[in-house]
Amino acid sequence: MKLGVCVPYRNREEHLNMFVPRVGKHLKEQGIEFQMYFAHQVDDKLFNRGATKNIAAKHAFEDGCDYIVWHDIDMIPEEGADYSFPKDNPIHLATRISQMDYTLKYHEYFGGAVLFSKEQVEATNGYSNDYWDWGMEDDDLFWRCHLEGYTDDSYLNVPFKKKKYLEFDGEKSWAMIPNNRKYKDLTSKSHTISILTRAYQQPNKIPVHLIGSKDTGYVEFPILRIPGYDYGISFNNSRALSLQYWNSFNQHNYMWLKRYDGQWSWVTVVIDQSTNLSHFYLNGTEVDSKAGHGSESPWKYNGKLKKYGNKKIYLGTTPSVSEHDPSKFFKGAIADIKIWDRALNTEEVKNIHKEYSTEGLIYKFNIDSLIKYDIKEVTDTVKVPNSIIPYRRIARFTCLPHEDEGLVNGKWAKGETTAKNERRYVLEMQKGTWDYKSDGIKQVKYELVSEEKLTPWAKILNIKL
């Protein structure tokens, strides 16, 4: 099996001089037959990493390579990085990089070094040719893999067949759990709330909030609310499930976890007054901020929790805003809610979808007992997906020093060009309106200006787009 090492290149001569010998030595030590292709964009257009990667891959396959690795020039493999053939699925290699203290850059990260067979490239059509300057071409490739069934899409191991749930229309649907003295001051002490929900964006009210958005603010659509200084669980227009609560000094605490539209999610909130810690879980697993999956959890809050004399618990709405406020109503579904007047431990939360403790259980979801307004009741199978992630081989990489062109101080370093790429990816590719079969390696157009032989096993392709 021959490997094509396919690298986008422009103005990185120092990195090139380090990459060729060091990566070459690593592959030779593994006994891998290989050829390196550096697609060097020599025109005066904005750099296009996706198109240059496609061009390098085309030449690799034309030269008889059986598989490729799309590789960043600033990523140097350390001992043990396995570049062998990706048999069943594309494989993400750059999982532990020095730039991130040898942790994963973010949960869905699919850059640095990714292995593809020829068949997998043909199925996904490689990279898009329409992302210019910096950003999103790796994410786009990851989503192509997802659409082609090449990602690690797992589910909670208990499907809920013929599950009865409530659907909220985002316009006027809401419900309320009947008053009960057990709920009084519930959130001012240790407690746990667990909810099985599916949420949708509401672009007719407010656009999806992106990093590059200039005018779009955050909006929290209420899934569960105790009104006043609203305590509750929400889905926001930044595509995240969130928790907000307050202490007795009216200080706001906020936690979040990334989640796509239309995914059933088992969200659990645990607040422990004895330790002043709040925990946020998705499908029984605590949020991992190091992997870019959400905010820090557990979160240390100050002082005591705020007391609420109100015993009313609202679902799908909040009385704290006006009827015309875009955050008034939630669009989605609720299939289960359980509430405890104690802090569940990690093991109890982990198994909450299969079995649950009755110790301290003060509320169990009962659709018939709810006060409901304009709500549709549905019975259907509910499957709860875990986060979509690439197939990976754990490998360590040294990241060569370079200027950060990505997210800097909460903004895109490249400004509007990256913001445009972000909109293309989130609002078109992920929404299914971009035809990736007509935009990729099969459609890439370029002029081959010349070739330069660096070594017997490495060459530069000087190209214009």
Coordinates of C-alpha atoms in Angstrom, one line a residue:
M1 CA 0.0 0.0 0.0
K2 CA 1.4 3.3 -1.1
L3 CA 0.6 6.5 0.9
G4 CA 0.3 10.0 -0.7
V5 CA 1.2 12.7 1.8
C6 CA -0.8 15.7 0.6
V7 CA 0.0 19.1 2.0
P8 CA -1.3 22.6 1.2
Y9 CA 1.5 25.1 1.0
R10 CA 2.2 28.8 0.7
N11 CA 4.9 31.0 2.4
R12 CA 6.0 28.3 4.9
E13 CA 9.5 27.6 3.7
E14 CA 10.9 27.1 7.2
H15 CA 8.2 24.6 8.0
L16 CA 8.7 22.8 4.6
N17 CA 12.4 22.3 5.4
M18 CA 11.5 20.7 8.7
F19 CA 8.5 18.7 7.5
V20 CA 10.1 16.9 4.6
P21 CA 13.0 15.2 6.5
R22 CA 11.1 14.6 9.8
V23 CA 7.9 13.2 8.4
G24 CA 9.9 11.2 5.8
K25 CA 12.0 9.7 8.6
H26 CA 8.9 8.8 10.6
L27 CA 7.2 7.0 7.6
K28 CA 10.4 5.2 6.7
E29 CA 10.7 3.9 10.2
Q30 CA 7.1 2.5 9.9
G31 CA 8.0 0.8 6.7
I32 CA 5.4 2.7 4.7
E33 CA 5.9 3.4 1.0
F34 CA 5.1 7.0 0.4
Q35 CA 5.4 10.1 -1.8
M36 CA 4.9 13.7 -0.7
Y37 CA 2.9 16.3 -2.7
F38 CA 3.1 20.0 -1.7
A39 CA 0.4 21.9 -3.6
H40 CA 1.9 25.4 -3.7
Q41 CA -0.6 28.1 -4.6
V42 CA 1.4 30.7 -6.6
D43 CA -1.3 33.1 -7.8
D44 CA -2.4 36.3 -6.0
K45 CA -5.8 35.0 -4.9
L46 CA -6.7 34.3 -1.2
F47 CA -5.2 31.0 -0.1
N48 CA -7.6 28.0 -0.6
R49 CA -6.6 25.1 1.6
G50 CA -9.4 22.8 0.4
A51 CA -8.6 23.2 -3.3
T52 CA -4.9 22.8 -2.8
K53 CA -5.4 19.6 -0.8
N54 CA -7.7 18.3 -3.5
I55 CA -5.0 19.0 -6.2
A56 CA -2.3 17.2 -4.1
A57 CA -4.6 14.2 -3.7
K58 CA -5.4 14.1 -7.4
H59 CA -1.8 13.9 -8.3
A60 CA -1.2 11.3 -5.6
F61 CA -3.9 9.0 -6.9
E62 CA -2.8 9.6 -10.6
D63 CA 0.7 8.4 -9.5
G64 CA -0.7 5.2 -8.1
C65 CA -1.1 5.9 -4.4
D66 CA -3.6 3.7 -2.7
Y67 CA -4.5 6.1 0.1
I68 CA -3.6 9.6 1.3
V69 CA -3.1 11.6 4.4
W70 CA -4.2 15.2 4.1
H71 CA -1.6 16.9 6.3
D72 CA -0.9 20.4 7.7
I73 CA 2.7 21.5 7.2
D74 CA 3.1 22.6 10.8
M75 CA 2.2 19.2 12.3
I76 CA 5.1 16.8 13.0
P77 CA 4.2 13.3 14.2
E78 CA 5.8 12.0 17.3
E79 CA 6.8 8.4 18.1
G80 CA 3.9 6.0 17.7
A81 CA 1.7 7.9 15.2
D82 CA 0.2 5.2 13.0
Y83 CA -0.1 6.1 9.3
S84 CA -1.3 2.7 8.1
F85 CA -4.2 2.2 5.7
P86 CA -7.7 3.4 6.9
K87 CA -9.7 0.2 6.1
D88 CA -13.3 1.0 7.0
N89 CA -13.5 4.8 7.7
P90 CA -11.4 7.9 7.3
I91 CA -9.2 8.3 10.4
H92 CA -8.3 11.5 12.3
L93 CA -4.7 11.3 13.5
A94 CA -3.8 14.7 15.0
T95 CA -5.6 14.0 18.3
R96 CA -3.0 15.1 20.8
I97 CA -1.1 18.2 19.7
S98 CA 1.5 20.2 21.6
Q99 CA -0.3 23.5 20.9
M100 CA -3.1 22.2 23.1
D101 CA -0.9 20.6 25.8
Y102 CA -1.4 17.3 24.0
T103 CA -5.2 17.3 24.3
L104 CA -7.9 17.3 21.6
K105 CA -8.3 20.7 20.0
Y106 CA -12.1 20.4 20.1
H107 CA -14.7 17.6 20.1
E108 CA -15.3 17.4 16.3
Y109 CA -11.8 18.5 15.3
F110 CA -10.9 16.9 12.0
G111 CA -7.7 18.8 11.0
G112 CA -4.0 18.4 11.2
A113 CA -3.7 15.0 9.7
V114 CA -6.5 12.8 8.3
L115 CA -6.2 9.4 6.5
F116 CA -8.5 8.6 3.5
S117 CA -8.6 5.6 1.2
K118 CA -9.2 6.3 -2.5
E119 CA -12.8 5.0 -2.2
Q120 CA -13.5 7.2 0.8
V121 CA -12.2 10.3 -1.1
E122 CA -14.5 9.4 -4.0
A123 CA -17.5 8.9 -1.7
T124 CA -17.1 12.3 0.1
N125 CA -15.8 14.1 -3.0
G126 CA -12.9 15.4 -0.8
Y127 CA -12.7 19.0 0.3
S128 CA -14.9 21.9 -0.9
N129 CA -13.2 24.3 -3.2
D130 CA -15.2 27.2 -2.0
Y131 CA -13.6 28.1 1.4
W132 CA -11.1 30.9 0.9
D133 CA -8.5 32.3 3.3
W134 CA -8.9 30.6 6.6
G135 CA -11.3 28.2 8.3
M136 CA -14.1 25.6 8.0
E137 CA -12.8 23.4 5.2
D138 CA -11.8 20.8 7.7
D139 CA -15.3 21.0 9.4
D140 CA -16.9 20.7 6.0
L141 CA -14.9 17.5 5.3
F142 CA -16.0 16.1 8.6
W143 CA -19.6 16.8 7.8
R144 CA -19.2 15.1 4.4
C145 CA -17.9 12.0 6.3
H146 CA -21.0 12.2 8.6
L147 CA -23.4 12.3 5.6
E148 CA -21.6 9.3 4.0
G149 CA -21.8 7.2 7.2
Y150 CA -18.1 7.6 8.0
T151 CA -18.4 9.1 11.5
D152 CA -18.7 7.4 14.9
D153 CA -22.4 8.0 15.4
S154 CA -23.4 6.1 18.6
Y155 CA -26.6 6.1 20.6
L156 CA -27.6 5.5 24.2
N157 CA -28.1 1.7 24.5
V158 CA -31.8 2.0 25.4
P159 CA -34.1 3.0 22.6
F160 CA -37.5 4.2 23.9
K161 CA -40.1 2.5 21.8
K162 CA -43.6 3.9 21.7
K163 CA -42.5 6.8 23.9
K164 CA -45.2 9.4 24.6
Y165 CA -43.9 13.0 24.5
L166 CA -45.0 16.6 24.1
E167 CA -44.3 18.8 21.1
F168 CA -44.0 22.6 21.5
D169 CA -44.6 24.7 18.4
G170 CA -42.5 27.7 19.4
E171 CA -45.5 30.0 19.0
K172 CA -48.0 29.4 21.8
S173 CA -47.4 25.9 23.2
W174 CA -46.5 25.6 26.9
A175 CA -47.1 23.5 30.0
M176 CA -46.8 23.7 33.7
I177 CA -46.1 21.2 36.4
P178 CA -48.9 21.5 39.0
N179 CA -48.0 23.2 42.3
N180 CA -46.7 21.0 45.0
R181 CA -45.2 22.1 48.4
K182 CA -42.2 19.7 47.6
Y183 CA -41.0 22.2 45.0
K184 CA -40.9 25.2 47.4
D185 CA -37.3 26.3 47.7
L186 CA -36.2 23.3 45.6
T187 CA -33.5 25.2 43.8
S188 CA -32.1 27.0 46.9
K189 CA -30.6 23.7 48.1
S190 CA -29.0 20.6 46.6
H191 CA -31.1 19.2 43.8
T192 CA -31.0 17.3 40.5
I193 CA -33.2 17.9 37.4
S194 CA -33.0 15.5 34.4
I195 CA -34.9 16.1 31.2
L196 CA -35.1 14.2 27.9
T197 CA -35.7 16.8 25.2
R198 CA -35.3 17.6 21.5
A199 CA -34.8 21.3 20.5
Y200 CA -34.9 23.3 17.3
Q201 CA -33.7 26.7 16.2
Q202 CA -36.3 29.4 15.3
P203 CA -34.7 31.3 12.5
N204 CA -38.1 33.0 11.7
K205 CA -37.6 34.8 15.1
I206 CA -33.9 35.2 15.4
P207 CA -30.9 34.1 13.2
V208 CA -28.5 31.4 14.4
H209 CA -25.7 33.2 16.3
L210 CA -22.3 32.6 14.9
I211 CA -18.8 33.7 16.0
G212 CA -18.7 36.0 13.0
S213 CA -22.1 37.4 13.7
K214 CA -22.1 41.2 14.0
D215 CA -25.7 42.1 14.9
T216 CA -27.2 38.8 16.2
G217 CA -27.3 38.5 20.0
Y218 CA -27.9 35.4 22.1
V219 CA -31.4 34.2 22.7
E220 CA -32.3 31.5 25.2
F221 CA -35.4 29.5 24.3
P222 CA -37.0 28.2 27.6
I223 CA -37.3 24.4 28.0
L224 CA -37.8 24.5 31.8
R225 CA -38.2 27.6 33.9
I226 CA -38.8 28.7 37.4
P227 CA -39.6 32.4 36.9
G228 CA -38.3 35.6 38.5
Y229 CA -34.6 35.6 38.2
D230 CA -35.2 32.8 35.8
Y231 CA -33.7 29.5 36.8
G232 CA -33.8 27.0 34.0
I233 CA -32.6 24.8 31.1
S234 CA -32.7 26.3 27.6
F235 CA -31.7 25.8 24.0
N236 CA -30.1 28.9 22.5
N237 CA -29.6 30.3 19.0
S238 CA -25.9 29.5 19.3
R239 CA -26.8 25.8 19.0
A240 CA -26.2 24.9 22.6
L241 CA -28.2 23.6 25.6
S242 CA -27.7 25.7 28.6
L243 CA -28.3 26.1 32.3
Q244 CA -28.7 29.3 34.2
Y245 CA -29.1 29.9 37.9
W246 CA -28.5 32.6 40.5
N247 CA -27.0 32.9 44.0
S248 CA -28.4 34.9 46.9
F249 CA -26.4 38.0 45.7
N250 CA -28.2 37.8 42.3
Q251 CA -25.0 36.7 40.6
H252 CA -25.7 34.9 37.4
N253 CA -24.2 31.4 36.7
Y254 CA -24.2 29.9 33.2
M255 CA -23.2 26.6 31.8
W256 CA -23.6 25.2 28.3
L257 CA -23.0 22.2 26.0
K258 CA -22.9 22.0 22.3
R259 CA -25.8 20.3 20.6
Y260 CA -27.3 20.3 17.1
D261 CA -30.9 20.9 16.1
G262 CA -33.3 18.0 16.3
Q263 CA -31.2 15.7 18.4
W264 CA -32.8 14.0 21.4
S265 CA -30.7 14.8 24.4
W266 CA -30.7 13.6 28.0
V267 CA -29.7 16.7 30.0
T268 CA -29.0 16.5 33.7
V269 CA -28.3 19.3 36.1
V270 CA -26.8 18.5 39.5
I271 CA -26.3 21.3 42.0
D272 CA -24.6 20.4 45.4
Q273 CA -25.0 23.0 48.1
S274 CA -22.5 21.2 50.3
T275 CA -19.6 21.8 47.8
N276 CA -21.0 24.9 46.0
L277 CA -20.5 22.9 42.7
S278 CA -22.9 22.7 39.8
H279 CA -22.6 19.8 37.2
F280 CA -23.9 19.7 33.7
Y281 CA -24.3 16.3 31.9
L282 CA -25.3 15.2 28.4
N283 CA -26.4 11.5 28.1
G284 CA -24.9 10.7 31.5
T285 CA -21.4 12.2 30.7
E286 CA -20.2 15.4 32.3
V287 CA -19.4 18.3 29.9
D288 CA -15.8 18.4 28.9
S289 CA -14.6 22.0 28.3
K290 CA -11.1 20.8 27.3
A291 CA -12.5 19.2 24.2
G292 CA -14.6 22.3 23.3
H293 CA -17.8 20.4 24.0
G294 CA -19.1 22.9 26.5
S295 CA -18.3 25.0 29.5
E296 CA -16.3 24.0 32.5
S297 CA -18.0 21.4 34.7
P298 CA -18.2 21.2 37.6
W299 CA -18.5 24.9 38.1
K300 CA -17.9 26.6 41.5
Y301 CA -20.5 29.2 42.5
N302 CA -20.3 31.7 45.3
G303 CA -22.4 32.0 48.4
K304 CA -25.8 30.4 48.8
L305 CA -28.4 29.7 46.0
K306 CA -31.2 32.1 45.4
K307 CA -34.5 31.3 47.1
Y308 CA -37.7 31.1 45.1
G309 CA -41.0 31.3 46.9
N310 CA -42.7 30.4 43.6
K311 CA -43.6 26.7 43.3
K312 CA -44.5 26.9 39.7
I313 CA -42.3 25.1 37.1
Y314 CA -43.0 26.1 33.5
L315 CA -42.2 24.0 30.4
G316 CA -41.7 25.6 27.0
T317 CA -42.1 29.2 28.1
T318 CA -41.4 31.8 30.8
P319 CA -43.7 34.5 32.2
S320 CA -40.7 36.7 32.7
V321 CA -40.8 38.2 29.2
S322 CA -43.5 39.7 27.0
E323 CA -45.6 37.8 24.5
H324 CA -43.7 39.2 21.6
D325 CA -40.2 38.5 22.9
P326 CA -38.3 36.0 20.6
S327 CA -37.3 34.1 23.8
K328 CA -40.9 33.6 25.0
F329 CA -41.5 30.1 23.6
F330 CA -39.5 26.9 23.0
K331 CA -39.7 24.8 19.8
G332 CA -39.1 21.1 20.3
A333 CA -40.2 18.2 22.4
I334 CA -40.0 17.0 26.0
A335 CA -40.3 13.2 26.7
D336 CA -39.2 12.9 30.3
I337 CA -38.5 14.9 33.4
K338 CA -37.3 13.8 36.8
I339 CA -36.5 15.9 39.8
W340 CA -34.7 15.0 43.1
D341 CA -34.3 17.1 46.2
R342 CA -30.7 15.9 46.5
A343 CA -27.5 15.9 44.4
L344 CA -27.1 12.7 42.5
N345 CA -23.6 11.2 42.2
T346 CA -21.8 10.6 39.0
E347 CA -22.6 6.9 38.8
E348 CA -26.4 7.6 39.4
V349 CA -26.4 10.2 36.5
K350 CA -24.4 7.8 34.2
N351 CA -27.2 5.2 34.4
I352 CA -30.2 7.6 34.6
H353 CA -31.5 6.5 31.2
K354 CA -31.7 2.8 32.2
E355 CA -32.5 3.0 35.9
Y356 CA -32.9 5.7 38.4
S357 CA -32.9 6.1 42.2
T358 CA -36.2 6.8 43.9
E359 CA -34.3 8.2 47.0
G360 CA -35.2 11.9 47.1
L361 CA -37.3 11.7 43.9
I362 CA -40.0 14.4 44.2
Y363 CA -41.3 14.5 40.6
K364 CA -41.6 12.0 37.8
F365 CA -42.9 13.1 34.3
N366 CA -46.7 12.5 33.9
I367 CA -48.2 14.0 30.8
D368 CA -51.7 13.5 32.0
S369 CA -51.2 15.5 35.2
L370 CA -49.6 18.6 33.5
I371 CA -51.4 21.8 32.8
K372 CA -51.1 22.1 29.0
Y373 CA -51.8 24.8 26.4
D374 CA -51.9 24.1 22.7
I375 CA -49.5 21.2 22.9
K376 CA -49.4 18.2 20.6
E377 CA -49.0 14.8 22.2
V378 CA -47.0 12.3 20.1
T379 CA -46.1 8.6 20.5
D380 CA -43.1 7.4 18.7
T381 CA -39.7 5.7 19.0
V382 CA -37.1 8.0 20.7
K383 CA -33.4 7.4 19.9
V384 CA -30.8 9.5 21.8
P385 CA -27.6 10.1 19.9
N386 CA -24.3 10.7 21.5
S387 CA -22.1 13.5 20.0
I388 CA -21.0 13.0 16.4
I389 CA -17.2 12.4 16.3
P390 CA -14.7 11.2 13.8
Y391 CA -13.0 7.8 14.0
R392 CA -9.6 8.4 15.5
R393 CA -6.2 6.9 16.2
I394 CA -4.7 8.5 19.3
A395 CA -1.4 10.1 18.2
R396 CA 0.8 12.9 19.5
F397 CA 2.0 15.7 17.2
T398 CA 4.4 18.6 17.6
C399 CA 2.8 21.8 16.3
L400 CA 5.5 24.0 14.7
P401 CA 5.2 27.7 15.8
H402 CA 3.1 30.0 13.6
E403 CA 0.8 33.0 13.9
D404 CA -2.7 32.0 15.0
E405 CA -5.1 32.7 12.2
G406 CA -8.2 31.2 13.8
L407 CA -10.2 32.3 16.9
V408 CA -8.3 35.0 18.8
N409 CA -10.0 36.7 21.8
G410 CA -13.4 35.5 20.8
K411 CA -13.1 36.8 17.2
W412 CA -12.0 35.5 13.9
A413 CA -8.4 36.7 13.2
K414 CA -9.2 36.9 9.5
G415 CA -12.4 38.7 10.0
E416 CA -15.1 38.6 7.3
T417 CA -13.5 36.0 5.1
T418 CA -13.6 33.4 8.0
A419 CA -17.1 34.7 9.0
K420 CA -18.3 34.0 5.4
N421 CA -16.8 30.5 5.6
E422 CA -18.6 29.9 8.9
R423 CA -21.9 31.0 7.4
R424 CA -21.4 28.7 4.4
Y425 CA -20.7 25.7 6.7
V426 CA -23.3 26.2 9.4
L427 CA -26.2 27.6 7.3
E428 CA -25.7 25.7 4.1
M429 CA -23.6 22.6 4.5
Q430 CA -24.9 21.5 7.8
K431 CA -28.5 22.4 6.8
G432 CA -28.2 20.2 3.7
T433 CA -28.7 22.9 1.1
W434 CA -25.1 22.7 -0.3
D435 CA -24.5 20.0 -2.9
Y436 CA -21.2 18.6 -1.9
K437 CA -21.3 16.1 -4.7
S438 CA -20.9 19.0 -7.1
D439 CA -18.1 20.8 -5.1
G440 CA -15.0 18.8 -4.4
I441 CA -12.0 17.0 -5.8
K442 CA -13.9 15.9 -8.9
Q443 CA -14.6 19.6 -9.8
V444 CA -11.4 21.3 -8.8
K445 CA -10.0 23.6 -11.5
Y446 CA -6.4 24.7 -11.6
E447 CA -3.4 25.4 -13.8
L448 CA -0.3 23.4 -13.1
V449 CA 2.5 25.9 -13.6
S450 CA 5.5 23.7 -12.9
E451 CA 6.8 20.9 -10.7
E452 CA 9.9 20.9 -8.4
K453 CA 11.6 17.8 -7.1
L454 CA 12.7 18.3 -3.5
T455 CA 13.9 14.7 -2.9
P456 CA 13.2 11.3 -4.6
W457 CA 10.0 11.1 -2.5
A458 CA 8.9 14.7 -2.3
K459 CA 7.8 17.3 -4.9
I460 CA 6.2 20.7 -5.1
L461 CA 3.3 21.3 -7.5
N462 CA 3.2 25.0 -8.3
I463 CA -0.4 25.8 -9.2
K464 CA -2.8 28.6 -9.9
L465 CA -6.5 28.5 -9.1

